[in-house]
Short mmCIF file of C-alpha atoms in Angstrom, two decimals:
data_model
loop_
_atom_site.label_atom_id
_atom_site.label_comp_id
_atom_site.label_asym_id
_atom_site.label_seq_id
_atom_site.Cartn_x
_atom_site.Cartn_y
_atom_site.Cartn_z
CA UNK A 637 0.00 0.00 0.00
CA UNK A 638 1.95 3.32 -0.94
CA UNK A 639 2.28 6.31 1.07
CA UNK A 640 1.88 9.68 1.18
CA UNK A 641 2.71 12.70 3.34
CA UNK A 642 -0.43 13.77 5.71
CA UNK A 643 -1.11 17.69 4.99
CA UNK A 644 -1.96 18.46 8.55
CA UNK A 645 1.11 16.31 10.50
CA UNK A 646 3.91 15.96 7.32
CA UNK A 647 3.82 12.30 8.91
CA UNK A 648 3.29 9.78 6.32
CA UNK A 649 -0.13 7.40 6.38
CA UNK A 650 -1.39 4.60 4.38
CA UNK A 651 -4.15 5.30 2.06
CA UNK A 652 -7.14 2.88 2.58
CA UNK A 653 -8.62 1.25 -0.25
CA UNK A 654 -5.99 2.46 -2.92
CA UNK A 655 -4.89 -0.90 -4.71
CA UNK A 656 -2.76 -0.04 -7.89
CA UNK A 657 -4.74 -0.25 -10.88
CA UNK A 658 -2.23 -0.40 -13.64
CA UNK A 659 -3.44 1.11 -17.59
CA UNK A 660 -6.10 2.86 -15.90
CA UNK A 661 -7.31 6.43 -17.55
CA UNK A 662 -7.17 9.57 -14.79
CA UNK A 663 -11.17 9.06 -15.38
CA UNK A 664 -11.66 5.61 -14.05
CA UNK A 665 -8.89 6.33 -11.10
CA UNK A 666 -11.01 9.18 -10.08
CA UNK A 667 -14.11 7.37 -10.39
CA UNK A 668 -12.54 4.76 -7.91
CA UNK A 669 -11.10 7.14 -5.79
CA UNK A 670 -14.64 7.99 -4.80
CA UNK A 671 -16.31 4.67 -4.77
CA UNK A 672 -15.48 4.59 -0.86
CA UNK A 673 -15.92 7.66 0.03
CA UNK A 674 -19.54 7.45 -1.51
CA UNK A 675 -20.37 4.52 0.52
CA UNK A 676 -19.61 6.04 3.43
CA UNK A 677 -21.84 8.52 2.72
CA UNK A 678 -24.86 6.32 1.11
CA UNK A 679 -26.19 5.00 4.68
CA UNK A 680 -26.35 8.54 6.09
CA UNK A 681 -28.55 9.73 2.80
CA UNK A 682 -30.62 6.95 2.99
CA UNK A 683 -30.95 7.34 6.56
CA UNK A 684 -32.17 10.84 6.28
CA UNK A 685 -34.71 10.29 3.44
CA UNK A 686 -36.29 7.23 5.73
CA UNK A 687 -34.34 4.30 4.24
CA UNK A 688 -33.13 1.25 6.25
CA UNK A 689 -28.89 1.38 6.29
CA UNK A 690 -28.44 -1.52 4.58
CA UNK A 691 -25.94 -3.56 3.13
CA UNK A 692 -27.38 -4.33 -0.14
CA UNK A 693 -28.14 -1.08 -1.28
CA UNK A 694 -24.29 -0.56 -1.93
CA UNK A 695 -24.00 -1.22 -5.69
CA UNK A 696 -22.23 -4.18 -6.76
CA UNK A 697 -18.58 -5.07 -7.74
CA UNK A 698 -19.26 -4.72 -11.20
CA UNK A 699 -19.43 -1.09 -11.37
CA UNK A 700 -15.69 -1.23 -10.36
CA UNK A 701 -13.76 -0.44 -13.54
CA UNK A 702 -11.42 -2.95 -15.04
CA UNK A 703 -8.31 -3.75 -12.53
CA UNK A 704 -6.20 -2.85 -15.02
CA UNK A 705 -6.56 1.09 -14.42
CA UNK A 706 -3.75 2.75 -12.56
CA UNK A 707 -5.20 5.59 -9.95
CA UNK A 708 -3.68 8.47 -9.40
CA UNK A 709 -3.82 9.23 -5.79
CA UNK A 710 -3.62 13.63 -5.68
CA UNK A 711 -6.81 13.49 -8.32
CA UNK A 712 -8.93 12.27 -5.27
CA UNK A 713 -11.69 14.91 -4.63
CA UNK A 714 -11.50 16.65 -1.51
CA UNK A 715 -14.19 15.07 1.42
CA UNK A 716 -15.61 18.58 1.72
CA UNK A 717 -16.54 18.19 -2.70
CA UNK A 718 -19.31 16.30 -1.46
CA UNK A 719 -22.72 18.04 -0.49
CA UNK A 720 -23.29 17.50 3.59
CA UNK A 721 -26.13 15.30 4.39
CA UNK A 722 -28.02 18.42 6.04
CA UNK A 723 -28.65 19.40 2.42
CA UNK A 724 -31.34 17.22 2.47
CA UNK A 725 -34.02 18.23 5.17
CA UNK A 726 -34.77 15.62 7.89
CA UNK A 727 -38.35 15.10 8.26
CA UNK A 728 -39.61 16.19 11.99
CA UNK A 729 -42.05 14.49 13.91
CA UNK A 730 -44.92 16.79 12.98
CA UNK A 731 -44.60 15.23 9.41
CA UNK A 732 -45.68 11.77 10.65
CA UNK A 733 -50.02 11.94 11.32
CA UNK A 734 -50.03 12.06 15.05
CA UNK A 735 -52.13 9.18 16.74
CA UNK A 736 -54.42 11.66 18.25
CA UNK A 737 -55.56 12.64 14.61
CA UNK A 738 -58.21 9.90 14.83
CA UNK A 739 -60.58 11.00 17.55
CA UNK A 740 -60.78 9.50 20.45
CA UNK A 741 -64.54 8.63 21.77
CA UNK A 742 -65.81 10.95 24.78
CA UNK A 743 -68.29 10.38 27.00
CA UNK A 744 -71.64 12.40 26.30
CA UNK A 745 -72.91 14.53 28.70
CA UNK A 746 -76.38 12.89 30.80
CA UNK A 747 -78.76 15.68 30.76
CA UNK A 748 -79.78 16.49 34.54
CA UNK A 749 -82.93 15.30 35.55
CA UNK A 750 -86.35 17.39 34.77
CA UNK A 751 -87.17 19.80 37.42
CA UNK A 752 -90.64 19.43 36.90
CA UNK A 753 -92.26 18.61 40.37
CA UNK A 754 -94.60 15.59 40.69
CA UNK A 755 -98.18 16.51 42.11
CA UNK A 756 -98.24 13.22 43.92
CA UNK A 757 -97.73 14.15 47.12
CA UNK A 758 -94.35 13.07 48.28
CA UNK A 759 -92.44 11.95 51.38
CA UNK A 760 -89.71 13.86 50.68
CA UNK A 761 -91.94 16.60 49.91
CA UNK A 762 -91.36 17.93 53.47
CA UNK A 763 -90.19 21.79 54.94
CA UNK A 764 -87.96 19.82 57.33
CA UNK A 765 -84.57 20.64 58.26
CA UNK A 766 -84.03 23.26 55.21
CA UNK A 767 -85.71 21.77 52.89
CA UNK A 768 -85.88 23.63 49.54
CA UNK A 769 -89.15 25.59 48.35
CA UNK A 770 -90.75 23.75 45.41
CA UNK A 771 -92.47 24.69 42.37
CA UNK A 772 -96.29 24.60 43.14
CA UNK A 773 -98.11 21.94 41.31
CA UNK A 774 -100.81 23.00 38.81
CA UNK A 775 -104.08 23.99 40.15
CA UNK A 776 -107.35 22.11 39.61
CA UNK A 777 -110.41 24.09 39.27
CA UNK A 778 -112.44 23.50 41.76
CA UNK A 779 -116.22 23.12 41.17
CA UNK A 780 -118.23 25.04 42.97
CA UNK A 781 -115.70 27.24 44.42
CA UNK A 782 -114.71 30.88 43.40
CA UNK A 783 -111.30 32.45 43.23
CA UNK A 784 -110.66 35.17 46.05
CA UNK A 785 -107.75 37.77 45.34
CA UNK A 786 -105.84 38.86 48.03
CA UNK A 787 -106.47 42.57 50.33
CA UNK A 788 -103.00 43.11 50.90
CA UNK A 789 -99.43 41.28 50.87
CA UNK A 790 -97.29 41.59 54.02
CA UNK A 791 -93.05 42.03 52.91
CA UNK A 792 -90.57 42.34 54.81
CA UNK A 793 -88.87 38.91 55.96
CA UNK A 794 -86.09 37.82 53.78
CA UNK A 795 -86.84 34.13 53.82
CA UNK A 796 -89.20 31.53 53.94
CA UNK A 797 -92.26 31.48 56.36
CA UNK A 798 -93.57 29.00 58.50
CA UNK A 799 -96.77 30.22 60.18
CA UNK A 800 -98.79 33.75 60.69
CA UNK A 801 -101.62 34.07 63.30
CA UNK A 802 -103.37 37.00 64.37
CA UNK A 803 -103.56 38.62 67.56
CA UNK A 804 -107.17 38.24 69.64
CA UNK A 805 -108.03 41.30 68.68
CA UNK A 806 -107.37 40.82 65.09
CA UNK A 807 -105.06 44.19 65.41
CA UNK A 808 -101.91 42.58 64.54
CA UNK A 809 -100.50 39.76 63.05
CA UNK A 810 -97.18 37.99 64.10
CA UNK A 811 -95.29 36.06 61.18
CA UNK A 812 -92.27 34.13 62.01
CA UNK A 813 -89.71 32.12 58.70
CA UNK A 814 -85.92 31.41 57.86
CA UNK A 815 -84.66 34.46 58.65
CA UNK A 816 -84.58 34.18 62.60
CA UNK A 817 -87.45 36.90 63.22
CA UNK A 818 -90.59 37.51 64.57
CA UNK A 819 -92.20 40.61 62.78
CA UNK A 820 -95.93 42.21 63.52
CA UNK A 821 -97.83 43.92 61.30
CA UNK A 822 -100.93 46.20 61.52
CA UNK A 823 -103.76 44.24 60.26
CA UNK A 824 -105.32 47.50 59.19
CA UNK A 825 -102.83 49.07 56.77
CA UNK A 826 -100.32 46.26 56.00
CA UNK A 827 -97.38 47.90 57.49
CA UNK A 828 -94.73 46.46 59.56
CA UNK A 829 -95.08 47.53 63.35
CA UNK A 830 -91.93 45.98 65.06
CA UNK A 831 -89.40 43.13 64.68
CA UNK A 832 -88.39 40.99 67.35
CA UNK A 833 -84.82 38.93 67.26
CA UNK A 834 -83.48 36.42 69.50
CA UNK A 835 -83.36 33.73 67.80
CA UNK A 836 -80.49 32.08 66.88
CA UNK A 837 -82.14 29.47 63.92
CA UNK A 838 -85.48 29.56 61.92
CA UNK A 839 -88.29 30.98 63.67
CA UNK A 840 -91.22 28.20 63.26
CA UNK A 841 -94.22 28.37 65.78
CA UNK A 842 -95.96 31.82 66.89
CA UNK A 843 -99.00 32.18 69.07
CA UNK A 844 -100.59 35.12 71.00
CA UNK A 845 -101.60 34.82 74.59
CA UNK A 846 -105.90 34.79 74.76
CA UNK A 847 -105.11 38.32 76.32
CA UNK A 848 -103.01 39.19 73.25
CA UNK A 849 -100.33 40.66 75.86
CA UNK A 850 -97.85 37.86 75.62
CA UNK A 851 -96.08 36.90 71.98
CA UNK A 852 -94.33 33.54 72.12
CA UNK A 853 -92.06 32.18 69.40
CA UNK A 854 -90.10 28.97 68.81
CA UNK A 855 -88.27 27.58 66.48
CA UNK A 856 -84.78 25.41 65.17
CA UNK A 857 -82.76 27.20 68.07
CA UNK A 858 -84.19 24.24 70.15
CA UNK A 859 -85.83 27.33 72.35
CA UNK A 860 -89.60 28.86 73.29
CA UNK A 861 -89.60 32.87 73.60
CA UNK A 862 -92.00 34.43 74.84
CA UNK A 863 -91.95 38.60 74.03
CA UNK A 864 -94.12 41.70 75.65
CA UNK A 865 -96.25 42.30 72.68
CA UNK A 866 -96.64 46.11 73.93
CA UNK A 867 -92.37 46.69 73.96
CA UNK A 868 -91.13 44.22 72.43
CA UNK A 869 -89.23 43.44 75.11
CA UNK A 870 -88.41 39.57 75.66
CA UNK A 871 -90.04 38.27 78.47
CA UNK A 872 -88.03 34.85 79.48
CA UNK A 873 -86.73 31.71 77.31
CA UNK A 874 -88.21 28.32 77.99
CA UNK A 875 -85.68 25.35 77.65
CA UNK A 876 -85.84 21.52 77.45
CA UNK A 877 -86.67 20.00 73.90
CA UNK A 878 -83.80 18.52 72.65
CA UNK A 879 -85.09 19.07 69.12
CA UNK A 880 -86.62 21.54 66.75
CA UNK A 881 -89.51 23.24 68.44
CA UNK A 882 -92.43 23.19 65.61
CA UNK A 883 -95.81 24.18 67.46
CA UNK A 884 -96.75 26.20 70.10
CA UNK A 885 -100.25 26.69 71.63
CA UNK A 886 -101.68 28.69 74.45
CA UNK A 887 -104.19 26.94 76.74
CA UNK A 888 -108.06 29.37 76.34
CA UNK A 889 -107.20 30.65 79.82
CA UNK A 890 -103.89 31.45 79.55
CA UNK A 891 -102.23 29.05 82.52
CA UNK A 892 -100.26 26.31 79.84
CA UNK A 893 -98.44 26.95 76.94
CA UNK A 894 -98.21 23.55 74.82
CA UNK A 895 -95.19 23.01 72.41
CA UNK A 896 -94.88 20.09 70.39
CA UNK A 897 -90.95 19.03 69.03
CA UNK A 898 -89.04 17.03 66.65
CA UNK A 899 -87.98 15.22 69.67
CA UNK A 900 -91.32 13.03 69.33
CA UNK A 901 -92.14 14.93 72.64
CA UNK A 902 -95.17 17.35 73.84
CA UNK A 903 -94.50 19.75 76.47
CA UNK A 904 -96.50 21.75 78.91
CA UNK A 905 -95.44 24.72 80.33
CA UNK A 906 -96.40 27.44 82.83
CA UNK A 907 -95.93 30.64 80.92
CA UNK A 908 -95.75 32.91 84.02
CA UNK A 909 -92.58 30.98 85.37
CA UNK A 910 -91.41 29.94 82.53
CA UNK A 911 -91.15 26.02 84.87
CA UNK A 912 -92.13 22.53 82.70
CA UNK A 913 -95.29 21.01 84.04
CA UNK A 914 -95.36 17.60 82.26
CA UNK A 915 -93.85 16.04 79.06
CA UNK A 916 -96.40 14.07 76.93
CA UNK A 917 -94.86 10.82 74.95
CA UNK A 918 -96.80 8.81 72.93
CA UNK A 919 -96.23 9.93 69.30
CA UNK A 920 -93.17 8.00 67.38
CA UNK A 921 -91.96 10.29 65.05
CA UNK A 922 -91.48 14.07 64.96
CA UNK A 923 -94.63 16.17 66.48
CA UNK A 924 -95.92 18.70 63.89
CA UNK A 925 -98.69 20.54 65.74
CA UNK A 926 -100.63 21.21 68.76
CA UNK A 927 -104.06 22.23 69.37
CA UNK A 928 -106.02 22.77 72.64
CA UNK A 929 -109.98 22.07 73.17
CA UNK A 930 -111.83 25.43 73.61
CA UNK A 931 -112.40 24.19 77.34
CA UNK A 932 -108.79 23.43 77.34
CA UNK A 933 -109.49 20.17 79.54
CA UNK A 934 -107.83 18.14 76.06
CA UNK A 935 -104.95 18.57 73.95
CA UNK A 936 -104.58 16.97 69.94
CA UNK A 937 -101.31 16.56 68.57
CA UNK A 938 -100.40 15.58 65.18
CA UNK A 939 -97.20 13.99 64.06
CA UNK A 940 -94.59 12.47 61.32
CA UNK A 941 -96.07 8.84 62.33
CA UNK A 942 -98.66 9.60 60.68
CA UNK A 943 -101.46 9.88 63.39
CA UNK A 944 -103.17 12.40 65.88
CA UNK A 945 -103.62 12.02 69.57
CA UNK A 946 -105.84 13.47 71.88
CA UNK A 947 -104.87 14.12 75.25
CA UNK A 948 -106.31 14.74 79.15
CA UNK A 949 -104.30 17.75 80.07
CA UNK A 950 -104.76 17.10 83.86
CA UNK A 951 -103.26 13.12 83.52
CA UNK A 952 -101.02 13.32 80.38
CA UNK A 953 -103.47 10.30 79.48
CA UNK A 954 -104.07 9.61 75.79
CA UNK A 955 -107.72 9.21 75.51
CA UNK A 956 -107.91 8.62 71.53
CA UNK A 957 -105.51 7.52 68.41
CA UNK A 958 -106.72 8.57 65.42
CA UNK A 959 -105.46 6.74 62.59
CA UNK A 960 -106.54 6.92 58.82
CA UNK A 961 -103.60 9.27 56.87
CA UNK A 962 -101.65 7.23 54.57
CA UNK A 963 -99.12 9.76 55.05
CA UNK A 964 -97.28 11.94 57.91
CA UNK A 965 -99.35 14.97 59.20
CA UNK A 966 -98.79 18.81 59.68
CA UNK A 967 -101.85 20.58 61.14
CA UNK A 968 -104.28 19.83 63.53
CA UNK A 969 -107.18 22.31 65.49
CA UNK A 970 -110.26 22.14 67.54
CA UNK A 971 -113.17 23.28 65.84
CA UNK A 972 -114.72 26.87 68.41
CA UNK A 973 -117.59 24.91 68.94
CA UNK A 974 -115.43 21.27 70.05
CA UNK A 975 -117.32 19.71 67.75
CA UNK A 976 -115.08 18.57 65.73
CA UNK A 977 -111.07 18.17 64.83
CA UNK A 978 -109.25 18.58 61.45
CA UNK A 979 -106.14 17.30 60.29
CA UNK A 980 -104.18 17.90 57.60
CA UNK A 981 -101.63 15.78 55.73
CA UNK A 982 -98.71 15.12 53.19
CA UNK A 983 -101.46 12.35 51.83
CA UNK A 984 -103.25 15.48 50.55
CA UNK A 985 -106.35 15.66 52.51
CA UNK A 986 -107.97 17.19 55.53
CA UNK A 987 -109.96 14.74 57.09
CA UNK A 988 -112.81 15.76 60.20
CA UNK A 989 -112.63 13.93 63.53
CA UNK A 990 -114.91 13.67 66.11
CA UNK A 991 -113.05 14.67 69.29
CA UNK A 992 -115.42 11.64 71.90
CA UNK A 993 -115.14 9.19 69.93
CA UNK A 994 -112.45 9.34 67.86
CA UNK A 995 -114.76 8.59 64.78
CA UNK A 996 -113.71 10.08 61.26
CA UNK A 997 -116.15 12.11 60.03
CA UNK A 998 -115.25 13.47 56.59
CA UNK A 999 -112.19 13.13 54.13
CA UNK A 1000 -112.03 17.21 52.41
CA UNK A 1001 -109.95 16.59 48.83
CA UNK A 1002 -108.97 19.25 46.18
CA UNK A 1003 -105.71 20.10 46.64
CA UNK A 1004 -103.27 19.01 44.08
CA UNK A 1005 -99.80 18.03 47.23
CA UNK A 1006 -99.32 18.21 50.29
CA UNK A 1007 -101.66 19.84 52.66
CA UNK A 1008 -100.02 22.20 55.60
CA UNK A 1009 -101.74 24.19 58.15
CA UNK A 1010 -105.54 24.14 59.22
CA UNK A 1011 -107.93 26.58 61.28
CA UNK A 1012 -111.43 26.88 61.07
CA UNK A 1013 -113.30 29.56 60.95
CA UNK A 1014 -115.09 30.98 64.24
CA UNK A 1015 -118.61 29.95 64.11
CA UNK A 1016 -116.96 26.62 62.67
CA UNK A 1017 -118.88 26.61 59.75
CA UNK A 1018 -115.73 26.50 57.59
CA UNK A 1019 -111.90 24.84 57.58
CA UNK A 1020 -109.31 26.29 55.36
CA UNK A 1021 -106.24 25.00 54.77
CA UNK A 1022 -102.64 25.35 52.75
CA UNK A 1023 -101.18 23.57 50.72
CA UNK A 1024 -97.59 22.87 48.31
CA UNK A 1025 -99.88 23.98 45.69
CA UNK A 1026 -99.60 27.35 46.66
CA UNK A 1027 -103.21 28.08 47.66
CA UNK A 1028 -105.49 27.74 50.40
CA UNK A 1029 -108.88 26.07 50.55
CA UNK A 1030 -112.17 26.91 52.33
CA UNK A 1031 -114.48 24.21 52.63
CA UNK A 1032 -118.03 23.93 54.04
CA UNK A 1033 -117.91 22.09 57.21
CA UNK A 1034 -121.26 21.02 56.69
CA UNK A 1035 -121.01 18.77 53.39
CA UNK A 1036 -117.53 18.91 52.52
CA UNK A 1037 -117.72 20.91 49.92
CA UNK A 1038 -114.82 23.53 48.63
CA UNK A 1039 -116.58 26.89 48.51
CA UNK A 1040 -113.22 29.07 47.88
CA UNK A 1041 -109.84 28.81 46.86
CA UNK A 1042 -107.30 31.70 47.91
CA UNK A 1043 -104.87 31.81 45.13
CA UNK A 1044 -102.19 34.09 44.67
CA UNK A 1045 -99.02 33.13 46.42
CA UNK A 1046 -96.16 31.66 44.01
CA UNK A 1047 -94.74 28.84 46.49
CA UNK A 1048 -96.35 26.78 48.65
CA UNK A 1049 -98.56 27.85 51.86
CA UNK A 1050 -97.51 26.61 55.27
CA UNK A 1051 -99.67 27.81 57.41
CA UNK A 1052 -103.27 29.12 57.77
CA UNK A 1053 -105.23 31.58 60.23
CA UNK A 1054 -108.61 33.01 60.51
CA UNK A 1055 -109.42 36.20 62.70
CA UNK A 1056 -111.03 36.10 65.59
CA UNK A 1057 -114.55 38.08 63.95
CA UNK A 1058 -114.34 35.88 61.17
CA UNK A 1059 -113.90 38.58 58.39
CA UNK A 1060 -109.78 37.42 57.14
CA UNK A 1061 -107.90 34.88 56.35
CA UNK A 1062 -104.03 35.50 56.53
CA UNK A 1063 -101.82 33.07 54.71
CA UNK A 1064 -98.02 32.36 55.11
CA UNK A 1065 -95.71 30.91 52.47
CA UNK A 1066 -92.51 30.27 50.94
CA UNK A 1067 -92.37 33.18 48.75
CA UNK A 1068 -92.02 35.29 51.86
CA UNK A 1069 -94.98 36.82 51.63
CA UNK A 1070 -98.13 37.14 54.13
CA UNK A 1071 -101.12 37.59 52.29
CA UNK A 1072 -104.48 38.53 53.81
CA UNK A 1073 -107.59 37.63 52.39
CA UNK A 1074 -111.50 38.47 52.97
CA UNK A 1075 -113.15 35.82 54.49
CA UNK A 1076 -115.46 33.94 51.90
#
């Protein structure tokens, strides 16, 4: 193998692959000359256009020129003759169809469930422990009875209401709700007369005294208030449910002051000393309402278990059970004459009792949910009650018969009152509203 002087060192090196090719023109040496350096150079371009580096893509022997040529070692192109490999671009990664280009499946979206009530009454239709207002259901004319429109609407509270009653003198009218307050209004012109706080929950149960001097409240706080109606001022705090506190009741003459508590429990009170006189048990769910005789010898409850009880207020006896509801019950009260006892429940109806001997009298129908509070009116010719469907029925003691329907609120109607002469109606709801109404 011949040598030659290197041009950076002056050291002499062996020339690879330069066998002596003897006759050969300066063409064919050249040609041979760069036979190597070419397949050096072929795996790198056929690396960068995508090819596999193989072996057989070097050409064949053949193309060597006849042995007989004689190359001429200086007529060897320089390495730098030959174009780099970046002349030809190297694809990126971008130029390959990513694997997300075919779509991958997604999940579609289930479409939340129709908040279009049911007017089945419900269960879980309940004003419980925060419970949600509801849309009211749609109203069924009524044969028979007329449409009244409202005298006035009572604003003011910021929240829900639970009851409204009016004072014996039919004066004022004391509304309690979600927003912790007691608030009295003149009956007269609508407008708020004063607003008694204290509470540290919901406000549920209000009932004037028979003297209409004493105000008492009650409510989630677990506590009974009772308020100087005159001032304002808060009288003294009664304490020993263990539960919500959702009905309160004054005996006719004043002495007892009846609660009834999610505790299952009944409790009589003396309102002067503010000192427990005896806890009723009995009932097995959550007690609703309260209701004493207008001799105030008995007491009727009503309750979640889905039953009323009357009681002996002297004993703590229960004289009668009466059973019939198909569902849990809010409202109970004693007819002014003691005739007779309505309850009202979640099954949707009102149903008359009679108070000695326990007997059901009549099943009133025609609202369209739940039915809520229930009074009747003075001379106890009439019982209205509220209902989820955001009205208020007056039926006709006498056959049953709906005679009037008070529509007007826009959520449901939790509790019911009539005056003591007879001439309004005042309504509470869960559009936080009190609306009165004339007396049909």
């Amino acid at each position: 193998m011949p040598k030659t002087q290197s041009p950076r060192t002056g050291t002499s090196w062996r020339q690879p692959f330069a066998p002596t090719l003897v006759g050969a023109t300066p063409q064919q040496h050249r040609a041979r000359r760069a036979l190597p350096l070419l397949c050096c150079l072929l795996p790198l371009l056929l690396v960068a256009c995508g090819g596999a580096p193989t072996a057989t893509a070097v050409p064949a022997a053949t193309a060597t020129p006849s042995p007989t040529a004689t190359p001429v070692p200086t007529a060897t192109p320089a390495p730098t003759a030959t174009p780099a490999p970046t002349a030809t671009p190297v694809p990126t990664p971008t130029a390959t169809p990513a694997p997300t280009a075919t779509p991958l499946p997604t999940p579609s979206p289930t479409p939340a469930p129709s908040p279009t009530p049911s007017p089945v009454p419900s269960q879980a239709a309940t004003p419980g422990r925060g419970g949600s207002a509801s849309p009211p259901a749609v109203l069924t004319p009524l044969p028979g009875a007329r449409t009244i429109a409202p005298l006035r609407t009572l604003t003011g509270h910021t929240d829900r209401l639970y009851e409204a009653v009016f004072s014996p003198d039919g004066a004022l009218v004391a509304s309690v709700g979600f927003d912790k307050t007691v608030r009295l209004w003149n009956t007269a012109t609508g407008q708020q007369v004063r607003t008694l706080t204290g509470h540290t929950d919901r406000t549920i149960a209000v009932a004037f005294s028979p003297d209409g001097k004493t105000l008492a409240s009650a409510g989630a706080d677990e506590t009974i208030r009772l308020w100087d109606v005159a001032t304002g001022a808060p009288i003294r705090t009664l304490t020993g449910h263990t539960d919500w506190i959702y009905a309160l009741a004054f005996s006719p003459d004043g002495a007892l002051l009846a609660s009834g508590s999610f505790d299952n429990t009944i409790k009589l009170w003396n309102p002067a000393t503010g000192q427990e006189v005896r806890t009723l048990e009995g009932h097995t769910n959550k007690v609703f309402a309260v209701a004493f005789s207008p001799d105030g010898k008995t007491l009727a409850s009503a309750s979640y278990d889905s039953t009323a009880i009357l009681w002996d207020v002297a004993t703590g006896a229960a004289l009668h059970t009466f059973t019939g509801h198909t569902a849990r019950l809010y409202g109970v009260t004693f007819a002014p004459d003691g005739q007779t006892i309505a309850t009202s429940s979640f099954d949707g109806t009102v149903k008359l009792w009679n108070p000695a001997t326990g007997a059901l009298v009549r099943t009133l129908t025609g609202h369209n949910d739940s039915v809520t509070g229930v009074a009747f009116s003075p001379d106890s010719k009439y019982v209205v009650a509220g209902g989820f469907d955001a009205t208020a029925i007056v039926w006709a003691v006498a056959t049953g018969q709906p005679v009037a329907v008070l529509a007007g609120h826009t959520d449901r109607v939790t509790g019911v009152a009539y005056s003591h002469d007879g001439k309004m109606i005042a309504t509470a709801s869960f559009d936080n509203t009190v609306k009165l109404w004339p007396a049909p």
